[in-house]
Amino acid sequence: MLRIDNLSQFNGSIEVNDSWNFPESKELLMHKIHAYPAKFPAFLTPKIVSYLKENNVKVNSIGDIFCGCGTSALESKLLGIDYLGYDINPVATLIAKAKSNIYSTEKISELYTEVIRESNKGKFLTPNKVLYHERIRYWFNEDNIIKLYRLKKSIYNVCPDGKYRILFLTAFSNILKACSKWLTKSIKPQIDPNKIPLDPYIAFKKQIRFIITANEEIKSIQTKNSRIKVRTQNILNIKPRENKVDLVITSPPYVTSYEYADLHQLSTLWLGFVDDYKELRKGTIGSEYAKAEHEIFRIENETSERIVKELFMVDKGKSKSVTKYFYDLDKTVDKTYSLLNENGYVAFVIGNTSYKGVYIDNAKVLIESFMNKGFKNIEVTKRKISSKILTPYRDKTGKFSNNKKGEKVYSHEFIIIAKKPSR
């Protein structure tokens, strides 16, 4: 870890710390019960807690303000540490809640049998076109729409409200892309004209079997009691007065990266979280759609101001969305500070990138923001990105590409740890 007392000490070209690159053991199956883009590496949560413990810092509670699919939630549970997670995306928090519980295998099997029996009764009316968003008919054939409709209705009818319904809806959510025309492993919405979508009943059976195996693996590990809370909420809108934590571990959405609302549109629409999935774009930091046309965002951060000025020279539209991103990131640091107990710690994981020749030094922006907000004992290390599903290059226009002649995107990321001092 490199100690930063002055911003001039930080250089993004610091050497990679191999001890932060790879996990010491294989990732648990429960982390894989639902696909998720740019998933937070599971081993980082226990690694950060262990690092702080070596430095005589005791962690009794963990928060994650961009908790995504709940990787840090499950790891906190395994550590026996209380947890509070936030995410604006209801699909993400659904998965996070499902992953951070332990279940009865017998109960899962019984409910699965009942769901299939209920679905096969045929008592549900065949859904007519009025019931479905045009995007569902864009992505799914008629036969699969009917089968998915019956599965979903059966889950709600059979599974009691609570953790088992959440688990079964997560299983349902994860089969949607396989049962659609969505191009497999694509990081953007794209139809594969040659794809033969899976039968929903076959896909669902396979998914439940995987979940049972994952659950049995978790049950074989001796876990400690801990309270896990996951909330569907925009971190920028919370007022942290109670439920403060000792450590915030998080990885914010990366600038000029994915449109998460677009990637999760199938689940969002099928599960009825919103009428129009595009609504979820508006509150997401880093989204192309997050900027307000007539608002001026003032950032008291010299590093971000320099980057925005350079971007303005090559792409005025992108400079506006990046300005909003940095503005929100700065507000996020404010919220993090207020969420922490005195002498609490924050650990942010973030990567740097380039766009049309402009180097976007997110790590340095974040370090400067930490300094401006009063954080102390700032330390930084650098790791390789090894397991995130992403397209690693950009072409000359700034679009994601598989062409190795383009600019490398997010090949490394930084772990930035800082302390909130006592008053």
Tab-separated table of C-alpha atoms in Angstrom:
chain	number	residue	atom	x	y	z
A	1	MET	CA	0.000	0.000	0.000
A	2	LEU	CA	1.236	3.479	-0.909
A	3	ARG	CA	0.548	6.157	1.693
A	4	ILE	CA	-0.722	9.436	0.182
A	5	ASP	CA	-0.237	12.599	2.238
A	6	ASN	CA	-0.109	14.925	-0.760
A	7	LEU	CA	-1.940	14.606	-4.072
A	8	SER	CA	1.301	15.015	-6.009
A	9	GLN	CA	2.475	11.704	-4.534
A	10	PHE	CA	-0.087	9.739	-6.513
A	11	ASN	CA	0.848	8.412	-9.915
A	12	GLY	CA	-1.480	6.020	-11.719
A	13	SER	CA	1.520	4.089	-13.000
A	14	ILE	CA	2.328	2.668	-9.552
A	15	GLU	CA	3.254	-1.006	-9.661
A	16	VAL	CA	0.636	-3.731	-9.435
A	17	ASN	CA	0.409	-5.375	-6.019
A	18	ASP	CA	0.111	-9.092	-6.831
A	19	SER	CA	-1.306	-9.942	-3.418
A	20	TRP	CA	-4.517	-8.078	-4.368
A	21	ASN	CA	-4.908	-9.737	-7.786
A	22	PHE	CA	-6.367	-13.165	-7.183
A	23	PRO	CA	-8.300	-14.990	-4.459
A	24	GLU	CA	-6.634	-17.656	-2.351
A	25	SER	CA	-9.603	-19.991	-2.785
A	26	LYS	CA	-12.262	-20.683	-5.410
A	27	GLU	CA	-15.269	-18.357	-5.513
A	28	LEU	CA	-18.420	-19.773	-3.924
A	29	LEU	CA	-21.199	-20.949	-6.232
A	30	MET	CA	-23.718	-18.693	-4.481
A	31	HIS	CA	-21.918	-15.729	-6.068
A	32	LYS	CA	-22.822	-17.187	-9.473
A	33	ILE	CA	-26.565	-17.747	-9.114
A	34	HIS	CA	-27.235	-14.724	-11.322
A	35	ALA	CA	-25.119	-13.203	-14.082
A	36	TYR	CA	-24.035	-9.628	-13.415
A	37	PRO	CA	-21.720	-7.311	-15.404
A	38	ALA	CA	-18.511	-6.017	-13.813
A	39	LYS	CA	-19.141	-8.023	-10.650
A	40	PHE	CA	-17.162	-7.016	-7.561
A	41	PRO	CA	-14.413	-9.596	-6.820
A	42	ALA	CA	-15.644	-11.655	-3.856
A	43	PHE	CA	-12.260	-12.010	-2.164
A	44	LEU	CA	-11.747	-8.259	-1.821
A	45	THR	CA	-14.168	-7.887	1.097
A	46	PRO	CA	-12.401	-10.402	3.416
A	47	LYS	CA	-9.041	-9.178	2.105
A	48	ILE	CA	-9.779	-5.554	3.063
A	49	VAL	CA	-11.180	-6.586	6.465
A	50	SER	CA	-8.054	-8.695	7.068
A	51	TYR	CA	-5.766	-5.821	6.028
A	52	LEU	CA	-7.467	-3.460	8.480
A	53	LYS	CA	-7.318	-6.092	11.234
A	54	GLU	CA	-3.565	-6.373	10.699
A	55	ASN	CA	-3.472	-2.622	11.332
A	56	ASN	CA	-5.440	-2.974	14.583
A	57	VAL	CA	-8.764	-1.837	13.113
A	58	LYS	CA	-11.800	-3.826	14.257
A	59	VAL	CA	-14.762	-3.994	11.875
A	60	ASN	CA	-18.182	-4.808	13.353
A	61	SER	CA	-20.297	-3.490	10.482
A	62	ILE	CA	-19.880	-3.030	6.735
A	63	GLY	CA	-21.761	-0.810	4.290
A	64	ASP	CA	-21.788	-0.883	0.507
A	65	ILE	CA	-23.357	2.121	-1.200
A	66	PHE	CA	-23.260	0.484	-4.661
A	67	CYS	CA	-23.900	-3.057	-3.518
A	68	GLY	CA	-24.873	-4.414	-6.935
A	69	CYS	CA	-25.693	-8.120	-6.830
A	70	GLY	CA	-24.624	-8.467	-3.191
A	71	THR	CA	-21.112	-9.879	-3.383
A	72	SER	CA	-20.059	-7.891	-0.328
A	73	ALA	CA	-23.329	-8.840	1.414
A	74	LEU	CA	-22.635	-12.569	1.195
A	75	GLU	CA	-18.991	-12.139	2.183
A	76	SER	CA	-20.000	-10.035	5.193
A	77	LYS	CA	-22.417	-12.768	6.246
A	78	LEU	CA	-19.661	-15.379	6.011
A	79	LEU	CA	-17.428	-13.139	8.146
A	80	GLY	CA	-20.194	-12.705	10.729
A	81	ILE	CA	-20.225	-8.933	10.235
A	82	ASP	CA	-23.417	-6.820	10.127
A	83	TYR	CA	-24.103	-5.337	6.711
A	84	LEU	CA	-26.048	-2.479	5.123
A	85	GLY	CA	-26.222	-2.307	1.326
A	86	TYR	CA	-27.754	0.226	-1.057
A	87	ASP	CA	-28.346	0.120	-4.795
A	88	ILE	CA	-30.661	2.050	-7.094
A	89	ASN	CA	-31.260	-1.004	-9.292
A	90	PRO	CA	-34.114	-3.252	-8.032
A	91	VAL	CA	-32.764	-6.208	-10.026
A	92	ALA	CA	-29.436	-5.878	-8.208
A	93	THR	CA	-31.010	-5.704	-4.755
A	94	LEU	CA	-33.242	-8.689	-5.553
A	95	ILE	CA	-30.139	-10.768	-6.290
A	96	ALA	CA	-28.311	-9.371	-3.256
A	97	LYS	CA	-31.145	-10.387	-0.940
A	98	ALA	CA	-31.304	-13.852	-2.482
A	99	LYS	CA	-27.557	-14.437	-2.139
A	100	SER	CA	-27.290	-13.347	1.484
A	101	ASN	CA	-29.721	-15.917	2.909
A	102	ILE	CA	-29.409	-19.593	3.774
A	103	TYR	CA	-32.214	-21.938	2.772
A	104	SER	CA	-33.628	-25.379	3.400
A	105	THR	CA	-32.802	-27.561	0.407
A	106	GLU	CA	-35.920	-29.617	1.074
A	107	LYS	CA	-38.043	-26.458	1.014
A	108	ILE	CA	-36.518	-25.330	-2.292
A	109	SER	CA	-37.240	-28.727	-3.855
A	110	GLU	CA	-40.805	-28.789	-2.556
A	111	LEU	CA	-41.546	-25.297	-3.812
A	112	TYR	CA	-40.004	-26.048	-7.217
A	113	THR	CA	-42.240	-29.113	-7.603
A	114	GLU	CA	-45.300	-27.053	-6.669
A	115	VAL	CA	-44.359	-24.194	-9.028
A	116	ILE	CA	-44.022	-26.561	-11.984
A	117	ARG	CA	-47.249	-28.387	-11.075
A	118	GLU	CA	-49.103	-25.078	-10.797
A	119	SER	CA	-47.644	-23.800	-14.054
A	120	ASN	CA	-48.619	-26.958	-15.948
A	121	LYS	CA	-52.247	-26.834	-14.826
A	122	GLY	CA	-52.923	-24.406	-17.638
A	123	LYS	CA	-55.455	-22.450	-15.604
A	124	PHE	CA	-53.719	-19.157	-16.318
A	125	LEU	CA	-55.113	-17.363	-19.300
A	126	THR	CA	-52.785	-17.082	-22.253
A	127	PRO	CA	-51.405	-13.549	-21.943
A	128	ASN	CA	-52.643	-11.203	-24.628
A	129	LYS	CA	-50.594	-8.443	-26.198
A	130	VAL	CA	-52.009	-5.791	-23.879
A	131	LEU	CA	-50.230	-7.357	-20.909
A	132	TYR	CA	-46.729	-6.984	-22.276
A	133	HIS	CA	-44.329	-4.208	-22.987
A	134	GLU	CA	-43.324	-3.959	-26.625
A	135	ARG	CA	-39.736	-4.723	-25.604
A	136	ILE	CA	-40.760	-8.119	-24.245
A	137	ARG	CA	-42.286	-8.991	-27.616
A	138	TYR	CA	-39.131	-7.676	-29.236
A	139	TRP	CA	-36.910	-10.058	-27.257
A	140	PHE	CA	-39.090	-13.176	-26.824
A	141	ASN	CA	-41.055	-15.497	-29.064
A	142	GLU	CA	-44.739	-16.124	-28.320
A	143	ASP	CA	-44.254	-19.647	-26.937
A	144	ASN	CA	-41.629	-18.534	-24.418
A	145	ILE	CA	-43.708	-15.538	-23.360
A	146	ILE	CA	-46.550	-17.869	-22.413
A	147	LYS	CA	-44.277	-20.271	-20.525
A	148	LEU	CA	-42.478	-17.458	-18.685
A	149	TYR	CA	-45.786	-15.827	-17.814
A	150	ARG	CA	-47.047	-19.078	-16.278
A	151	LEU	CA	-43.799	-19.631	-14.378
A	152	LYS	CA	-43.872	-16.155	-12.913
A	153	LYS	CA	-47.529	-16.398	-11.915
A	154	SER	CA	-46.866	-19.780	-10.293
A	155	ILE	CA	-43.927	-18.419	-8.285
A	156	TYR	CA	-46.135	-15.678	-6.850
A	157	ASN	CA	-48.957	-18.122	-6.139
A	158	VAL	CA	-46.840	-20.867	-4.582
A	159	CYS	CA	-43.910	-19.182	-2.834
A	160	PRO	CA	-44.727	-17.294	0.369
A	161	ASP	CA	-43.727	-13.657	0.489
A	162	GLY	CA	-40.186	-13.571	1.857
A	163	LYS	CA	-36.794	-15.086	1.149
A	164	TYR	CA	-38.038	-18.100	-0.862
A	165	ARG	CA	-40.061	-15.956	-3.243
A	166	ILE	CA	-37.041	-13.667	-3.642
A	167	LEU	CA	-34.862	-16.715	-4.391
A	168	PHE	CA	-37.270	-18.102	-7.000
A	169	LEU	CA	-37.704	-14.704	-8.675
A	170	THR	CA	-33.909	-14.442	-8.842
A	171	ALA	CA	-33.802	-17.841	-10.541
A	172	PHE	CA	-36.522	-16.669	-12.936
A	173	SER	CA	-34.626	-13.458	-13.658
A	174	ASN	CA	-31.420	-15.294	-14.491
A	175	ILE	CA	-32.981	-17.482	-17.210
A	176	LEU	CA	-34.527	-14.593	-19.125
A	177	LYS	CA	-31.600	-13.797	-21.413
A	178	ALA	CA	-31.055	-17.480	-22.243
A	179	CYS	CA	-34.751	-17.773	-23.130
A	180	SER	CA	-34.679	-14.659	-25.314
A	181	LYS	CA	-33.027	-13.566	-28.561
A	182	TRP	CA	-30.408	-11.574	-26.597
A	183	LEU	CA	-26.904	-12.163	-27.947
A	184	THR	CA	-25.127	-14.410	-25.463
A	185	LYS	CA	-22.591	-12.622	-23.221
A	186	SER	CA	-23.171	-9.309	-24.982
A	187	ILE	CA	-22.504	-6.201	-22.846
A	188	LYS	CA	-25.148	-4.269	-24.753
A	189	PRO	CA	-28.708	-5.053	-25.883
A	190	GLN	CA	-28.294	-6.889	-29.171
A	191	ILE	CA	-30.378	-9.533	-30.961
A	192	ASP	CA	-28.773	-12.720	-32.213
A	193	PRO	CA	-30.794	-13.650	-35.336
A	194	ASN	CA	-29.369	-17.186	-35.281
A	195	LYS	CA	-29.987	-17.929	-31.614
A	196	ILE	CA	-32.425	-20.640	-30.589
A	197	PRO	CA	-33.784	-19.496	-27.181
A	198	LEU	CA	-33.879	-22.080	-24.402
A	199	ASP	CA	-37.143	-23.547	-23.238
A	200	PRO	CA	-38.031	-21.720	-19.968
A	201	TYR	CA	-38.963	-24.926	-18.102
A	202	ILE	CA	-35.662	-26.604	-18.981
A	203	ALA	CA	-33.673	-23.458	-18.098
A	204	PHE	CA	-35.556	-22.982	-14.817
A	205	LYS	CA	-35.011	-26.604	-13.736
A	206	LYS	CA	-31.273	-26.262	-14.382
A	207	GLN	CA	-31.156	-22.973	-12.489
A	208	ILE	CA	-32.916	-24.375	-9.412
A	209	ARG	CA	-30.549	-27.361	-9.382
A	210	PHE	CA	-27.586	-24.976	-9.433
A	211	ILE	CA	-29.058	-22.929	-6.595
A	212	ILE	CA	-29.550	-26.080	-4.495
A	213	THR	CA	-25.887	-27.026	-5.035
A	214	ALA	CA	-24.799	-23.478	-4.140
A	215	ASN	CA	-26.940	-23.500	-1.007
A	216	GLU	CA	-25.524	-26.839	0.137
A	217	GLU	CA	-22.012	-25.437	-0.282
A	218	ILE	CA	-22.875	-22.449	1.919
A	219	LYS	CA	-24.441	-24.695	4.559
A	220	SER	CA	-21.229	-26.729	4.713
A	221	ILE	CA	-19.392	-23.599	5.869
A	222	GLN	CA	-19.713	-22.658	9.507
A	223	THR	CA	-21.289	-19.193	9.419
A	224	LYS	CA	-21.813	-16.736	12.243
A	225	ASN	CA	-24.908	-14.706	12.973
A	226	SER	CA	-25.007	-11.290	11.341
A	227	ARG	CA	-27.712	-8.840	10.310
A	228	ILE	CA	-27.918	-8.244	6.574
A	229	LYS	CA	-29.981	-5.322	5.244
A	230	VAL	CA	-30.254	-4.465	1.549
A	231	ARG	CA	-32.201	-1.411	0.386
A	232	THR	CA	-33.281	-0.292	-3.073
A	233	GLN	CA	-32.328	3.344	-2.799
A	234	ASN	CA	-30.182	5.969	-4.495
A	235	ILE	CA	-27.231	6.646	-2.197
A	236	LEU	CA	-27.341	10.322	-3.183
A	237	ASN	CA	-30.806	10.616	-1.590
A	238	ILE	CA	-30.226	8.921	1.758
A	239	LYS	CA	-29.865	10.753	5.065
A	240	PRO	CA	-27.549	8.609	7.184
A	241	ARG	CA	-28.465	9.336	10.799
A	242	GLU	CA	-28.721	5.861	12.208
A	243	ASN	CA	-27.287	2.532	11.064
A	244	LYS	CA	-23.785	3.932	10.711
A	245	VAL	CA	-21.021	1.466	9.883
A	246	ASP	CA	-17.339	0.906	10.653
A	247	LEU	CA	-16.309	0.247	7.063
A	248	VAL	CA	-17.695	1.162	3.656
A	249	ILE	CA	-16.493	-1.131	0.881
A	250	THR	CA	-17.763	-0.269	-2.576
A	251	SER	CA	-17.038	0.078	-6.266
A	252	PRO	CA	-18.978	2.885	-7.979
A	253	PRO	CA	-20.204	2.529	-11.572
A	254	TYR	CA	-17.314	3.387	-13.847
A	255	VAL	CA	-17.372	6.541	-15.956
A	256	THR	CA	-18.065	6.077	-19.717
A	257	SER	CA	-18.993	2.456	-19.026
A	258	TYR	CA	-22.175	0.344	-19.073
A	259	GLU	CA	-25.808	1.399	-19.077
A	260	TYR	CA	-26.897	-0.932	-16.276
A	261	ALA	CA	-30.591	-0.146	-16.773
A	262	ASP	CA	-30.327	-1.313	-20.388
A	263	LEU	CA	-28.482	-4.508	-19.460
A	264	HIS	CA	-31.136	-5.479	-16.901
A	265	GLN	CA	-34.164	-4.453	-18.948
A	266	LEU	CA	-35.530	-8.008	-19.374
A	267	SER	CA	-35.671	-8.612	-15.625
A	268	THR	CA	-36.916	-5.103	-14.890
A	269	LEU	CA	-39.834	-5.463	-17.300
A	270	TRP	CA	-40.797	-9.052	-16.493
A	271	LEU	CA	-40.721	-8.453	-12.738
A	272	GLY	CA	-42.666	-5.202	-13.068
A	273	PHE	CA	-40.191	-2.961	-11.255
A	274	VAL	CA	-40.926	-0.068	-13.639
A	275	ASP	CA	-43.151	0.461	-16.671
A	276	ASP	CA	-40.228	1.767	-18.685
A	277	TYR	CA	-36.747	0.439	-17.867
A	278	LYS	CA	-35.238	3.690	-19.172
A	279	GLU	CA	-36.511	5.409	-16.028
A	280	LEU	CA	-33.740	3.683	-14.071
A	281	ARG	CA	-31.087	5.447	-16.161
A	282	LYS	CA	-31.867	8.842	-14.689
A	283	GLY	CA	-30.618	8.302	-11.161
A	284	THR	CA	-27.519	6.299	-12.052
A	285	ILE	CA	-24.162	8.010	-11.809
A	286	GLY	CA	-22.042	7.532	-14.890
A	287	SER	CA	-25.072	7.136	-17.156
A	288	GLU	CA	-25.171	8.953	-20.480
A	289	TYR	CA	-28.735	9.866	-19.511
A	290	ALA	CA	-27.960	11.157	-16.021
A	291	LYS	CA	-27.079	14.689	-17.063
A	292	ALA	CA	-29.687	17.413	-16.801
A	293	GLU	CA	-29.845	19.702	-19.804
A	294	HIS	CA	-30.120	23.030	-17.995
A	295	GLU	CA	-28.183	22.370	-14.796
A	296	ILE	CA	-24.676	23.585	-14.089
A	297	PHE	CA	-22.633	21.271	-11.874
A	298	ARG	CA	-19.773	22.916	-10.050
A	299	ILE	CA	-16.987	20.591	-8.974
A	300	GLU	CA	-14.429	21.803	-6.463
A	301	ASN	CA	-11.870	19.295	-7.619
A	302	GLU	CA	-8.888	20.376	-9.716
A	303	THR	CA	-8.244	16.928	-11.188
A	304	SER	CA	-11.800	16.469	-12.432
A	305	GLU	CA	-11.892	20.038	-13.821
A	306	ARG	CA	-8.760	19.356	-15.861
A	307	ILE	CA	-10.165	16.104	-17.258
A	308	VAL	CA	-13.492	17.712	-18.192
A	309	LYS	CA	-11.709	20.563	-20.005
A	310	GLU	CA	-9.653	18.073	-22.027
A	311	LEU	CA	-12.768	16.051	-22.885
A	312	PHE	CA	-14.611	19.205	-23.960
A	313	MET	CA	-11.999	19.680	-26.696
A	314	VAL	CA	-12.721	16.258	-28.255
A	315	ASP	CA	-16.353	15.493	-27.326
A	316	LYS	CA	-18.602	18.174	-25.799
A	317	GLY	CA	-21.445	15.745	-25.093
A	318	LYS	CA	-19.200	13.299	-23.279
A	319	SER	CA	-17.643	16.112	-21.240
A	320	LYS	CA	-21.140	16.989	-19.926
A	321	SER	CA	-21.935	13.449	-18.798
A	322	VAL	CA	-18.472	13.086	-17.212
A	323	THR	CA	-18.987	16.395	-15.395
A	324	LYS	CA	-22.222	14.992	-13.922
A	325	TYR	CA	-20.402	11.750	-13.040
A	326	PHE	CA	-17.661	13.567	-11.136
A	327	TYR	CA	-20.242	15.780	-9.442
A	328	ASP	CA	-22.159	12.712	-8.245
A	329	LEU	CA	-18.956	10.920	-7.246
A	330	ASP	CA	-18.022	13.876	-5.061
A	331	LYS	CA	-21.477	13.812	-3.436
A	332	THR	CA	-21.043	10.081	-2.922
A	333	VAL	CA	-17.897	10.732	-0.886
A	334	ASP	CA	-19.955	13.166	1.221
A	335	LYS	CA	-22.576	10.481	1.866
A	336	THR	CA	-19.889	7.931	2.658
A	337	TYR	CA	-18.366	10.246	5.242
A	338	SER	CA	-21.729	10.709	6.956
A	339	LEU	CA	-22.456	6.967	6.864
A	340	LEU	CA	-19.265	6.107	8.748
A	341	ASN	CA	-18.710	5.952	12.489
A	342	GLU	CA	-15.868	8.087	13.808
A	343	ASN	CA	-12.537	6.371	13.125
A	344	GLY	CA	-14.335	4.313	10.481
A	345	TYR	CA	-12.738	3.403	7.153
A	346	VAL	CA	-13.708	3.511	3.514
A	347	ALA	CA	-12.343	1.292	0.737
A	348	PHE	CA	-13.236	2.322	-2.810
A	349	VAL	CA	-12.352	0.190	-5.834
A	350	ILE	CA	-12.193	2.164	-9.078
A	351	GLY	CA	-10.427	2.023	-12.431
A	352	ASN	CA	-8.928	4.606	-14.765
A	353	THR	CA	-9.622	4.698	-18.480
A	354	SER	CA	-9.048	6.678	-21.662
A	355	TYR	CA	-11.579	8.175	-24.029
A	356	LYS	CA	-10.556	9.524	-27.437
A	357	GLY	CA	-7.036	10.055	-26.179
A	358	VAL	CA	-8.007	11.741	-22.892
A	359	TYR	CA	-6.759	9.944	-19.788
A	360	ILE	CA	-9.552	9.831	-17.203
A	361	ASP	CA	-7.831	9.517	-13.838
A	362	ASN	CA	-10.784	8.478	-11.667
A	363	ALA	CA	-8.512	7.301	-8.853
A	364	LYS	CA	-6.826	10.683	-8.534
A	365	VAL	CA	-10.216	12.452	-8.648
A	366	LEU	CA	-11.382	10.236	-5.804
A	367	ILE	CA	-8.237	10.735	-3.724
A	368	GLU	CA	-8.566	14.511	-4.074
A	369	SER	CA	-12.211	14.271	-3.043
A	370	PHE	CA	-11.258	12.225	0.028
A	371	MET	CA	-8.745	14.885	0.992
A	372	ASN	CA	-11.243	17.702	0.462
A	373	LYS	CA	-13.846	15.990	2.678
A	374	GLY	CA	-11.442	15.460	5.572
A	375	PHE	CA	-10.449	11.803	5.238
A	376	LYS	CA	-7.019	10.893	6.606
A	377	ASN	CA	-4.532	7.996	6.368
A	378	ILE	CA	-5.158	7.596	2.637
A	379	GLU	CA	-3.521	4.515	1.111
A	380	VAL	CA	-3.615	3.196	-2.455
A	381	THR	CA	-2.723	-0.029	-4.191
A	382	LYS	CA	-3.217	-1.293	-7.730
A	383	ARG	CA	-4.528	-4.644	-8.965
A	384	LYS	CA	-5.211	-6.374	-12.270
A	385	ILE	CA	-8.799	-6.831	-13.365
A	386	SER	CA	-8.998	-10.554	-13.863
A	387	SER	CA	-12.610	-11.734	-13.837
A	388	LYS	CA	-14.958	-8.935	-14.898
A	389	ILE	CA	-16.900	-9.524	-18.099
A	390	LEU	CA	-16.139	-6.508	-20.250
A	391	THR	CA	-15.021	-5.521	-23.715
A	392	PRO	CA	-11.405	-4.429	-23.131
A	393	TYR	CA	-10.897	-1.926	-25.966
A	394	ARG	CA	-12.368	1.248	-27.461
A	395	ASP	CA	-12.179	2.249	-31.110
A	396	LYS	CA	-11.361	5.781	-32.320
A	397	THR	CA	-14.963	6.927	-31.819
A	398	GLY	CA	-14.885	5.843	-28.155
A	399	LYS	CA	-17.185	2.826	-28.615
A	400	PHE	CA	-16.435	-0.549	-27.007
A	401	SER	CA	-14.644	-2.896	-29.388
A	402	ASN	CA	-12.838	-6.260	-29.482
A	403	ASN	CA	-10.216	-4.807	-31.795
A	404	LYS	CA	-6.853	-4.900	-29.991
A	405	LYS	CA	-5.696	-1.877	-31.980
A	406	GLY	CA	-8.012	0.306	-29.904
A	407	GLU	CA	-7.404	1.864	-26.492
A	408	LYS	CA	-7.255	-0.526	-23.540
A	409	VAL	CA	-10.191	-0.026	-21.135
A	410	TYR	CA	-10.096	-0.784	-17.402
A	411	SER	CA	-7.234	-3.312	-17.400
A	412	HIS	CA	-6.362	-2.343	-13.825
A	413	GLU	CA	-8.156	-0.848	-10.869
A	414	PHE	CA	-7.149	0.902	-7.674
A	415	ILE	CA	-8.095	0.133	-4.095
A	416	ILE	CA	-8.188	3.372	-2.108
A	417	ILE	CA	-8.492	3.108	1.670
A	418	ALA	CA	-9.023	6.125	3.943
A	419	LYS	CA	-10.015	6.901	7.543
A	420	LYS	CA	-12.691	9.185	8.922
A	421	PRO	CA	-10.954	10.804	11.901
A	422	SER	CA	-12.590	11.445	15.240
A	423	ARG	CA	-13.670	15.006	15.967
